[in-house]
Amino acid sequence: YEQQALEAIQSAGDPQRIEEVRVEFLGKKKGRLKDLQSVLGKVTPEERPVVGRRFNEIKNRVQSAWEQKRDQLAKPAAAAEAIDVTLPGVSLPLGSRHPIAQTIDEFKEIMGRLGFSVADGPEIEDERHNFEALNIPLDHPARDPLDNFYLATAGRSSDRPLLLRSQTSTVQIRVMEQTAPPVRIVSLGRVYRPDAIDATHSCMFHQMEGLMVDRGITMADLKTVLRLFATAYFGDDVHVRFRPSFFPFTEPSVEVDMAWGDGWLEIGGAGMVDPNVLKAVGYDPEEVTGFAFGLGVERFAMRRFAISDERGIRHFYDNDVRFLQQF
Ligand code: FA5
């Protein structure tokens, strides 16, 4: 009896079959257990306690095997019932584009409307593109190892030092080396400087380089393009001013500020491409002239998003989702 009962229980595959097995093997009124019990009545009174105990043991084993199987078969159905399709779904957290990436996209779009195409250059540069061709001589303080991130050049020939570019002006050189004038490009990307970090300075930040070279380009074109750009990005309420300045690769040079609260915030440097730079890339300074500018992307984004607390630019790189979620 026991072996047959256990086999029947094990092979039962659904709740209906397991119920049939119960009726057959464990039924109270008739069935195989009842038959077995009737044998009990035939044994001698001395044998009865022993046979009775054995009967109960068998019955309990079959009973618990049956219960176990029943629970097992009932589970999938219970799980199916537990899915309440009327409950609101669990939404997956959605990311968003970083505010600086958004700013870069918008800069490209505005400059595209002004006829500038996008060029790219590497973040790891050699001294020719970061300095030499930009008219920055070997003894110039801008090359100081303390002001740049030079790369350890173990295993490389040390006569070609590499560094993380300190300005996107490197791309001016790369573009002019590869294309004949006229040129009208912007290049947006990361630059690196071991500057002291404060509300407006980071040791990694982004610049937008602009370069336009053609016959008869003047300072008036530079000022027009920069004003059109600032106005397109901020709307009409932006005040831009130009201050005389110096860069080795432009002559004359200006620094560009925009009104910010009660004062001015420096947003970039610019100027007319120095004839030495044009010569370094094989252009003829008698034939073409050009302007170039380099703007700090974070400075624009800070004003646009009204980030004026003391953490300032550092908000962009803290990676605090409470900040990033706002964009
Ligand atoms: C330059 O980097 C020149 N290459 C710009 C240029 C290009 C001049 C073409 C002439 C022709 P400067 O070091 O001033 O210039 O940096 C340009 C802008 O980058 C600054 O006005 C500022 O807006 C931003 N900037 C500079 N240093 C940092 C910094 N540590 N953190 C954030 N922004 C910075």
mmCIF file of C-alpha atoms and ligand atoms in Angstrom:
data_model
loop_
_atom_site.group_PDB
_atom_site.id
_atom_site.type_symbol
_atom_site.label_atom_id
_atom_site.label_comp_id
_atom_site.label_asym_id
_atom_site.label_seq_id
_atom_site.Cartn_x
_atom_site.Cartn_y
_atom_site.Cartn_z
ATOM 1 C CA TYR A 1 0.000 0.000 0.000
ATOM 2 C CA GLU A 2 2.603 2.546 1.085
ATOM 3 C CA GLN A 3 4.799 2.148 -1.960
ATOM 4 C CA GLN A 4 1.882 2.428 -4.379
ATOM 5 C CA ALA A 5 0.502 5.426 -2.521
ATOM 6 C CA LEU A 6 3.850 7.260 -2.607
ATOM 7 C CA GLU A 7 4.312 6.518 -6.305
ATOM 8 C CA ALA A 8 0.822 7.793 -7.109
ATOM 9 C CA ILE A 9 1.510 10.960 -5.097
ATOM 10 C CA GLN A 10 4.831 11.594 -6.818
ATOM 11 C CA SER A 11 3.433 11.154 -10.299
ATOM 12 C CA ALA A 12 0.423 13.428 -9.721
ATOM 13 C CA GLY A 13 0.973 16.449 -11.967
ATOM 14 C CA ASP A 14 -1.920 18.757 -11.191
ATOM 15 C CA PRO A 15 -4.292 19.677 -8.351
ATOM 16 C CA GLN A 16 -7.130 17.579 -9.779
ATOM 17 C CA ARG A 17 -5.058 14.401 -9.928
ATOM 18 C CA ILE A 18 -3.696 14.895 -6.414
ATOM 19 C CA GLU A 19 -7.290 15.108 -5.147
ATOM 20 C CA GLU A 20 -8.111 11.814 -6.892
ATOM 21 C CA VAL A 21 -5.067 10.268 -5.227
ATOM 22 C CA ARG A 22 -6.329 11.466 -1.834
ATOM 23 C CA VAL A 23 -9.725 9.865 -2.372
ATOM 24 C CA GLU A 24 -8.130 6.601 -3.490
ATOM 25 C CA PHE A 25 -5.429 6.236 -0.836
ATOM 26 C CA LEU A 26 -6.486 8.364 2.121
ATOM 27 C CA GLY A 27 -10.306 8.450 1.853
ATOM 28 C CA LYS A 28 -12.044 8.217 5.257
ATOM 29 C CA LYS A 29 -15.175 6.331 4.154
ATOM 30 C CA LYS A 30 -13.827 3.956 1.512
ATOM 31 C CA GLY A 31 -10.627 3.430 -0.425
ATOM 32 C CA ARG A 32 -7.333 1.637 0.121
ATOM 33 C CA LEU A 33 -6.651 2.977 3.604
ATOM 34 C CA LYS A 34 -10.040 1.762 4.735
ATOM 35 C CA ASP A 35 -9.275 -1.709 3.287
ATOM 36 C CA LEU A 36 -6.009 -1.738 5.179
ATOM 37 C CA GLN A 37 -7.742 -0.735 8.396
ATOM 38 C CA SER A 38 -10.161 -3.625 8.096
ATOM 39 C CA VAL A 39 -7.165 -5.970 8.374
ATOM 40 C CA LEU A 40 -6.611 -4.538 11.838
ATOM 41 C CA GLY A 41 -9.832 -6.089 13.045
ATOM 42 C CA LYS A 42 -8.576 -9.558 12.156
ATOM 43 C CA VAL A 43 -5.370 -9.647 14.211
ATOM 44 C CA THR A 44 -5.182 -11.123 17.730
ATOM 45 C CA PRO A 45 -5.518 -8.785 20.714
ATOM 46 C CA GLU A 46 -1.809 -9.275 21.555
ATOM 47 C CA GLU A 47 -0.717 -8.291 18.082
ATOM 48 C CA ARG A 48 -3.066 -5.339 17.885
ATOM 49 C CA PRO A 49 -0.898 -2.588 19.541
ATOM 50 C CA VAL A 50 2.088 -3.417 17.307
ATOM 51 C CA VAL A 51 0.091 -3.633 14.085
ATOM 52 C CA GLY A 52 -1.882 -0.521 15.073
ATOM 53 C CA ARG A 53 1.286 1.520 15.568
ATOM 54 C CA ARG A 54 2.600 0.349 12.220
ATOM 55 C CA PHE A 55 -0.681 1.265 10.551
ATOM 56 C CA ASN A 56 -0.508 4.790 11.992
ATOM 57 C CA GLU A 57 3.110 5.273 10.922
ATOM 58 C CA ILE A 58 2.293 4.318 7.337
ATOM 59 C CA LYS A 59 -0.795 6.485 7.295
ATOM 60 C CA ASN A 60 1.166 9.507 8.611
ATOM 61 C CA ARG A 61 3.940 9.104 6.058
ATOM 62 C CA VAL A 62 1.480 8.887 3.178
ATOM 63 C CA GLN A 63 -0.526 11.767 4.594
ATOM 64 C CA SER A 64 2.481 14.118 4.848
ATOM 65 C CA ALA A 65 3.869 13.120 1.433
ATOM 66 C CA TRP A 66 0.444 13.922 0.043
ATOM 67 C CA GLU A 67 0.270 17.315 1.779
ATOM 68 C CA GLN A 68 3.708 18.250 0.556
ATOM 69 C CA LYS A 69 2.782 17.412 -3.013
ATOM 70 C CA ARG A 70 -0.499 19.283 -2.761
ATOM 71 C CA ASP A 71 1.283 22.466 -1.567
ATOM 72 C CA GLN A 72 3.829 22.124 -4.303
ATOM 73 C CA LEU A 73 1.161 21.851 -6.984
ATOM 74 C CA ALA A 74 -0.831 24.726 -5.531
ATOM 75 C CA LYS A 75 2.059 27.219 -5.598
ATOM 76 C CA PRO A 76 2.163 28.267 -9.278
ATOM 77 C CA ALA A 77 -1.525 29.013 -9.190
ATOM 78 C CA ALA A 78 -1.125 31.048 -6.013
ATOM 79 C CA ALA A 79 1.733 33.007 -7.579
ATOM 80 C CA ALA A 80 -0.347 33.737 -10.650
ATOM 81 C CA GLU A 81 -3.133 35.071 -8.471
ATOM 82 C CA ALA A 82 -0.644 37.268 -6.581
ATOM 83 C CA ILE A 83 0.015 39.424 -9.671
ATOM 84 C CA ASP A 84 -2.296 42.382 -9.321
ATOM 85 C CA VAL A 85 -2.373 43.958 -12.753
ATOM 86 C CA THR A 86 -4.112 47.046 -11.423
ATOM 87 C CA LEU A 87 -1.094 48.099 -9.334
ATOM 88 C CA PRO A 88 0.984 50.935 -10.810
ATOM 89 C CA GLY A 89 4.200 49.663 -12.436
ATOM 90 C CA VAL A 90 7.655 50.127 -10.958
ATOM 91 C CA SER A 91 9.258 52.747 -13.176
ATOM 92 C CA LEU A 92 12.935 52.404 -14.031
ATOM 93 C CA PRO A 93 15.075 55.403 -13.108
ATOM 94 C CA LEU A 94 15.767 57.406 -16.270
ATOM 95 C CA GLY A 95 18.991 59.331 -16.773
ATOM 96 C CA SER A 96 19.354 62.582 -18.654
ATOM 97 C CA ARG A 97 22.087 64.232 -20.649
ATOM 98 C CA HIS A 98 24.714 66.046 -18.576
ATOM 99 C CA PRO A 99 24.161 69.827 -18.594
ATOM 100 C CA ILE A 100 27.594 70.385 -20.157
ATOM 101 C CA ALA A 101 26.808 67.878 -22.933
ATOM 102 C CA GLN A 102 23.528 69.725 -23.526
ATOM 103 C CA THR A 103 25.383 73.050 -23.654
ATOM 104 C CA ILE A 104 27.882 71.670 -26.162
ATOM 105 C CA ASP A 105 25.067 70.425 -28.412
ATOM 106 C CA GLU A 106 23.445 73.836 -28.327
ATOM 107 C CA PHE A 107 26.743 75.624 -29.079
ATOM 108 C CA LYS A 108 27.285 73.407 -32.110
ATOM 109 C CA GLU A 109 23.798 74.102 -33.327
ATOM 110 C CA ILE A 110 24.108 77.891 -32.999
ATOM 111 C CA MET A 111 27.532 77.956 -34.649
ATOM 112 C CA GLY A 112 26.215 75.647 -37.379
ATOM 113 C CA ARG A 113 23.595 78.256 -38.201
ATOM 114 C CA LEU A 114 26.429 80.810 -38.530
ATOM 115 C CA GLY A 115 28.132 78.537 -41.057
ATOM 116 C CA PHE A 116 30.734 76.882 -38.813
ATOM 117 C CA SER A 117 31.311 73.148 -39.102
ATOM 118 C CA VAL A 118 32.583 70.963 -36.267
ATOM 119 C CA ALA A 119 36.173 69.699 -36.045
ATOM 120 C CA ASP A 120 37.777 67.418 -33.483
ATOM 121 C CA GLY A 121 41.221 66.825 -32.073
ATOM 122 C CA PRO A 122 42.880 64.521 -29.543
ATOM 123 C CA GLU A 123 43.050 65.295 -25.824
ATOM 124 C CA ILE A 124 46.592 63.935 -25.640
ATOM 125 C CA GLU A 125 48.785 66.287 -27.637
ATOM 126 C CA ASP A 126 52.372 66.924 -28.587
ATOM 127 C CA GLU A 127 54.191 70.188 -28.024
ATOM 128 C CA ARG A 128 53.980 71.162 -31.669
ATOM 129 C CA HIS A 129 50.184 71.432 -31.618
ATOM 130 C CA ASN A 130 49.800 72.704 -28.060
ATOM 131 C CA PHE A 131 52.641 75.277 -28.238
ATOM 132 C CA GLU A 132 55.101 75.530 -31.119
ATOM 133 C CA ALA A 133 52.806 76.011 -34.079
ATOM 134 C CA LEU A 134 50.798 78.382 -31.892
ATOM 135 C CA ASN A 135 53.828 80.652 -31.684
ATOM 136 C CA ILE A 136 54.565 79.739 -28.066
ATOM 137 C CA PRO A 137 58.375 79.528 -27.910
ATOM 138 C CA LEU A 138 60.296 76.907 -25.951
ATOM 139 C CA ASP A 139 61.147 79.328 -23.121
ATOM 140 C CA HIS A 140 57.582 80.662 -22.779
ATOM 141 C CA PRO A 141 56.102 80.351 -19.259
ATOM 142 C CA ALA A 142 52.934 78.731 -20.708
ATOM 143 C CA ARG A 143 55.015 75.586 -21.277
ATOM 144 C CA ASP A 144 56.007 75.307 -17.609
ATOM 145 C CA PRO A 145 55.563 71.726 -16.376
ATOM 146 C CA LEU A 146 53.879 73.194 -13.302
ATOM 147 C CA ASP A 147 51.166 74.722 -15.482
ATOM 148 C CA ASN A 148 50.504 71.634 -17.610
ATOM 149 C CA PHE A 149 49.746 67.950 -17.250
ATOM 150 C CA TYR A 150 52.723 66.382 -19.006
ATOM 151 C CA LEU A 151 52.504 62.616 -19.386
ATOM 152 C CA ALA A 152 55.146 60.327 -17.987
ATOM 153 C CA THR A 153 56.962 59.180 -21.113
ATOM 154 C CA ALA A 154 58.647 56.042 -19.772
ATOM 155 C CA GLY A 155 59.582 53.822 -22.682
ATOM 156 C CA ARG A 156 58.990 56.632 -25.169
ATOM 157 C CA SER A 157 61.547 58.837 -26.783
ATOM 158 C CA SER A 158 61.742 61.829 -24.443
ATOM 159 C CA ASP A 159 62.354 64.227 -27.319
ATOM 160 C CA ARG A 160 58.629 64.131 -28.060
ATOM 161 C CA PRO A 161 56.909 64.939 -24.763
ATOM 162 C CA LEU A 162 53.142 64.488 -24.624
ATOM 163 C CA LEU A 163 50.660 66.370 -22.503
ATOM 164 C CA LEU A 164 46.933 66.693 -21.892
ATOM 165 C CA ARG A 165 45.997 69.665 -24.063
ATOM 166 C CA SER A 166 45.653 72.883 -22.081
ATOM 167 C CA GLN A 167 43.523 74.598 -24.733
ATOM 168 C CA THR A 168 41.454 73.678 -27.787
ATOM 169 C CA SER A 169 43.626 76.008 -29.909
ATOM 170 C CA THR A 170 45.492 72.797 -30.797
ATOM 171 C CA VAL A 171 42.624 71.998 -33.169
ATOM 172 C CA GLN A 172 43.203 75.241 -35.118
ATOM 173 C CA ILE A 173 46.595 73.854 -36.097
ATOM 174 C CA ARG A 174 45.298 70.376 -36.905
ATOM 175 C CA VAL A 175 42.555 71.743 -39.152
ATOM 176 C CA MET A 176 44.795 74.209 -40.993
ATOM 177 C CA GLU A 177 47.469 71.551 -41.493
ATOM 178 C CA GLN A 178 44.907 69.455 -43.307
ATOM 179 C CA THR A 179 42.771 71.944 -45.224
ATOM 180 C CA ALA A 180 43.445 74.859 -47.511
ATOM 181 C CA PRO A 181 41.639 78.133 -46.741
ATOM 182 C CA PRO A 182 38.869 79.198 -46.447
ATOM 183 C CA VAL A 183 38.250 77.623 -43.025
ATOM 184 C CA ARG A 184 35.282 78.093 -40.754
ATOM 185 C CA ILE A 185 35.185 75.634 -37.859
ATOM 186 C CA VAL A 186 34.405 75.255 -34.177
ATOM 187 C CA SER A 187 35.836 72.571 -31.933
ATOM 188 C CA LEU A 188 34.403 71.651 -28.545
ATOM 189 C CA GLY A 189 36.100 69.482 -26.012
ATOM 190 C CA ARG A 190 37.916 68.951 -22.759
ATOM 191 C CA VAL A 191 41.079 70.728 -21.732
ATOM 192 C CA TYR A 192 43.221 70.202 -18.646
ATOM 193 C CA ARG A 193 45.133 72.597 -16.399
ATOM 194 C CA PRO A 194 46.527 72.195 -12.890
ATOM 195 C CA ASP A 195 44.665 75.353 -11.815
ATOM 196 C CA ALA A 196 43.608 75.946 -8.220
ATOM 197 C CA ILE A 197 39.967 74.860 -8.058
ATOM 198 C CA ASP A 198 37.372 77.459 -7.059
ATOM 199 C CA ALA A 199 33.849 78.536 -8.054
ATOM 200 C CA THR A 200 34.916 79.408 -11.622
ATOM 201 C CA HIS A 201 37.992 77.176 -12.124
ATOM 202 C CA SER A 202 38.270 73.440 -12.556
ATOM 203 C CA CYS A 203 41.342 71.381 -13.501
ATOM 204 C CA MET A 204 39.322 69.825 -16.329
ATOM 205 C CA PHE A 205 36.900 71.992 -18.249
ATOM 206 C CA HIS A 206 35.577 72.529 -21.778
ATOM 207 C CA GLN A 207 36.351 75.099 -24.397
ATOM 208 C CA MET A 208 34.788 76.027 -27.671
ATOM 209 C CA GLU A 209 37.435 77.009 -30.174
ATOM 210 C CA GLY A 210 36.411 78.995 -33.220
ATOM 211 C CA LEU A 211 38.493 79.660 -36.319
ATOM 212 C CA MET A 212 37.658 81.550 -39.469
ATOM 213 C CA VAL A 213 40.276 82.154 -42.146
ATOM 214 C CA ASP A 214 39.598 83.682 -45.520
ATOM 215 C CA ARG A 215 40.518 86.679 -47.640
ATOM 216 C CA GLY A 216 39.747 89.953 -45.914
ATOM 217 C CA ILE A 217 38.632 88.713 -42.476
ATOM 218 C CA THR A 218 38.838 91.501 -39.878
ATOM 219 C CA MET A 219 38.327 92.147 -36.177
ATOM 220 C CA ALA A 220 34.815 93.366 -37.006
ATOM 221 C CA ASP A 221 33.920 89.833 -38.145
ATOM 222 C CA LEU A 222 35.224 88.418 -34.870
ATOM 223 C CA LYS A 223 33.173 90.806 -32.754
ATOM 224 C CA THR A 224 30.073 90.242 -34.838
ATOM 225 C CA VAL A 225 30.301 86.455 -34.591
ATOM 226 C CA LEU A 226 30.901 86.518 -30.821
ATOM 227 C CA ARG A 227 28.046 88.927 -30.187
ATOM 228 C CA LEU A 228 25.687 86.938 -32.423
ATOM 229 C CA PHE A 229 26.695 83.773 -30.609
ATOM 230 C CA ALA A 230 26.215 85.185 -27.099
ATOM 231 C CA THR A 231 22.901 86.721 -28.073
ATOM 232 C CA ALA A 232 21.663 83.482 -29.647
ATOM 233 C CA TYR A 233 22.584 81.537 -26.516
ATOM 234 C CA PHE A 234 21.323 83.938 -23.839
ATOM 235 C CA GLY A 235 18.729 86.051 -25.575
ATOM 236 C CA ASP A 236 18.977 89.807 -25.922
ATOM 237 C CA ASP A 237 19.918 90.709 -22.373
ATOM 238 C CA VAL A 238 23.607 89.793 -22.643
ATOM 239 C CA HIS A 239 26.333 92.407 -22.539
ATOM 240 C CA VAL A 240 29.669 91.433 -24.020
ATOM 241 C CA ARG A 241 32.797 93.520 -23.775
ATOM 242 C CA PHE A 242 36.241 93.176 -25.322
ATOM 243 C CA ARG A 243 39.439 94.102 -23.468
ATOM 244 C CA PRO A 244 42.883 94.357 -25.068
ATOM 245 C CA SER A 245 44.979 91.372 -24.072
ATOM 246 C CA PHE A 246 47.809 89.145 -25.231
ATOM 247 C CA PHE A 247 48.021 85.638 -26.668
ATOM 248 C CA PRO A 248 51.117 84.418 -28.544
ATOM 249 C CA PHE A 249 48.950 83.060 -31.365
ATOM 250 C CA THR A 250 46.801 86.154 -32.014
ATOM 251 C CA GLU A 251 47.631 89.791 -32.788
ATOM 252 C CA PRO A 252 45.822 91.879 -31.767
ATOM 253 C CA SER A 253 44.298 89.878 -28.920
ATOM 254 C CA VAL A 254 41.279 90.496 -26.715
ATOM 255 C CA GLU A 255 39.747 89.030 -23.652
ATOM 256 C CA VAL A 256 35.962 88.651 -23.767
ATOM 257 C CA ASP A 257 33.794 89.307 -20.720
ATOM 258 C CA MET A 258 30.064 89.155 -20.187
ATOM 259 C CA ALA A 259 28.014 91.041 -17.641
ATOM 260 C CA TRP A 260 27.268 88.877 -14.603
ATOM 261 C CA GLY A 261 25.368 90.343 -11.679
ATOM 262 C CA ASP A 262 27.080 93.593 -10.721
ATOM 263 C CA GLY A 263 30.330 92.752 -12.485
ATOM 264 C CA TRP A 264 31.863 90.932 -15.425
ATOM 265 C CA LEU A 265 32.842 87.306 -15.930
ATOM 266 C CA GLU A 266 35.648 86.385 -18.278
ATOM 267 C CA ILE A 267 34.299 83.987 -20.875
ATOM 268 C CA GLY A 268 37.133 83.662 -23.352
ATOM 269 C CA GLY A 269 40.107 84.879 -25.293
ATOM 270 C CA ALA A 270 40.193 85.832 -28.951
ATOM 271 C CA GLY A 271 42.050 87.762 -31.614
ATOM 272 C CA MET A 272 43.337 87.893 -35.169
ATOM 273 C CA VAL A 273 45.386 84.823 -36.046
ATOM 274 C CA ASP A 274 49.074 85.750 -35.787
ATOM 275 C CA PRO A 275 50.900 85.661 -39.166
ATOM 276 C CA ASN A 276 53.461 83.311 -37.599
ATOM 277 C CA VAL A 277 50.702 80.753 -36.986
ATOM 278 C CA LEU A 278 49.466 81.025 -40.569
ATOM 279 C CA LYS A 279 53.049 80.479 -41.761
ATOM 280 C CA ALA A 280 53.534 77.493 -39.449
ATOM 281 C CA VAL A 281 50.711 75.657 -41.211
ATOM 282 C CA GLY A 282 51.745 76.741 -44.718
ATOM 283 C CA TYR A 283 49.181 79.511 -45.245
ATOM 284 C CA ASP A 284 50.229 82.802 -46.848
ATOM 285 C CA PRO A 285 49.552 85.720 -44.448
ATOM 286 C CA GLU A 286 49.691 88.098 -47.407
ATOM 287 C CA GLU A 287 46.748 86.311 -48.941
ATOM 288 C CA VAL A 288 44.446 85.350 -46.046
ATOM 289 C CA THR A 289 43.680 86.616 -42.553
ATOM 290 C CA GLY A 290 41.631 85.052 -39.827
ATOM 291 C CA PHE A 291 40.211 85.316 -36.356
ATOM 292 C CA ALA A 292 40.152 82.759 -33.577
ATOM 293 C CA PHE A 293 38.478 82.508 -30.195
ATOM 294 C CA GLY A 294 38.429 80.127 -27.246
ATOM 295 C CA LEU A 295 35.435 80.265 -24.879
ATOM 296 C CA GLY A 296 34.923 78.580 -21.512
ATOM 297 C CA VAL A 297 31.846 76.340 -21.934
ATOM 298 C CA GLU A 298 31.208 75.974 -18.178
ATOM 299 C CA ARG A 299 31.133 79.754 -17.731
ATOM 300 C CA PHE A 300 28.260 80.013 -20.224
ATOM 301 C CA ALA A 301 26.410 77.081 -18.682
ATOM 302 C CA MET A 302 26.775 78.601 -15.197
ATOM 303 C CA ARG A 303 25.128 81.789 -16.314
ATOM 304 C CA ARG A 304 22.413 80.061 -18.285
ATOM 305 C CA PHE A 305 21.518 77.814 -15.349
ATOM 306 C CA ALA A 306 22.049 80.596 -12.779
ATOM 307 C CA ILE A 307 24.712 78.710 -10.854
ATOM 308 C CA SER A 308 26.176 81.456 -8.731
ATOM 309 C CA ASP A 309 26.711 79.860 -5.331
ATOM 310 C CA GLU A 310 30.172 79.274 -3.931
ATOM 311 C CA ARG A 311 30.365 75.698 -5.240
ATOM 312 C CA GLY A 312 29.955 77.090 -8.717
ATOM 313 C CA ILE A 313 31.603 75.089 -11.501
ATOM 314 C CA ARG A 314 32.216 72.156 -9.145
ATOM 315 C CA HIS A 315 28.492 71.275 -9.304
ATOM 316 C CA PHE A 316 29.073 70.001 -12.846
ATOM 317 C CA TYR A 317 31.603 67.437 -11.671
ATOM 318 C CA ASP A 318 30.270 66.435 -8.240
ATOM 319 C CA ASN A 319 27.952 63.919 -9.933
ATOM 320 C CA ASP A 320 25.261 64.568 -7.358
ATOM 321 C CA VAL A 321 22.034 63.255 -8.912
ATOM 322 C CA ARG A 322 19.997 65.904 -7.082
ATOM 323 C CA PHE A 323 21.858 68.483 -9.182
ATOM 324 C CA LEU A 324 21.917 66.500 -12.417
ATOM 325 C CA GLN A 325 18.203 65.632 -12.224
ATOM 326 C CA GLN A 326 17.345 69.297 -12.698
ATOM 327 C CA PHE A 327 18.425 69.331 -16.330
HETATM 328 C C1 FA5 B 1 42.920 80.294 -23.936
HETATM 329 O O1 FA5 B 1 42.846 79.149 -23.537
HETATM 330 C C2 FA5 B 1 43.125 80.607 -25.371
HETATM 331 N N1 FA5 B 1 43.451 79.397 -26.087
HETATM 332 C C3 FA5 B 1 41.883 81.264 -25.950
HETATM 333 C C4 FA5 B 1 42.099 81.811 -27.315
HETATM 334 C C5 FA5 B 1 41.759 81.069 -28.431
HETATM 335 C C6 FA5 B 1 42.643 83.072 -27.489
HETATM 336 C C7 FA5 B 1 41.956 81.566 -29.689
HETATM 337 C C8 FA5 B 1 42.859 83.576 -28.745
HETATM 338 C C9 FA5 B 1 42.499 82.811 -29.848
HETATM 339 P P1 FA5 B 1 42.412 81.331 -21.593
HETATM 340 O O2 FA5 B 1 43.489 80.657 -20.892
HETATM 341 O O3 FA5 B 1 42.114 82.739 -21.186
HETATM 342 O O4 FA5 B 1 42.677 81.366 -23.168
HETATM 343 O O5 FA5 B 1 41.082 80.492 -21.435
HETATM 344 C C10 FA5 B 1 39.903 80.763 -22.170
HETATM 345 C C11 FA5 B 1 38.663 80.648 -21.301
HETATM 346 O O6 FA5 B 1 38.592 79.356 -20.728
HETATM 347 C C12 FA5 B 1 38.648 81.586 -20.116
HETATM 348 O O7 FA5 B 1 38.197 82.866 -20.495
HETATM 349 C C13 FA5 B 1 37.655 80.901 -19.206
HETATM 350 O O8 FA5 B 1 36.320 81.170 -19.624
HETATM 351 C C14 FA5 B 1 37.947 79.453 -19.469
HETATM 352 N N2 FA5 B 1 38.841 78.915 -18.443
HETATM 353 C C15 FA5 B 1 40.170 79.079 -18.311
HETATM 354 N N3 FA5 B 1 40.659 78.403 -17.265
HETATM 355 C C16 FA5 B 1 39.606 77.763 -16.722
HETATM 356 C C17 FA5 B 1 39.443 76.874 -15.615
HETATM 357 N N4 FA5 B 1 40.456 76.446 -14.878
HETATM 358 N N5 FA5 B 1 38.194 76.405 -15.337
HETATM 359 C C18 FA5 B 1 37.138 76.770 -16.106
HETATM 360 N N6 FA5 B 1 37.232 77.593 -17.168
HETATM 361 C C19 FA5 B 1 38.440 78.087 -17.464
#
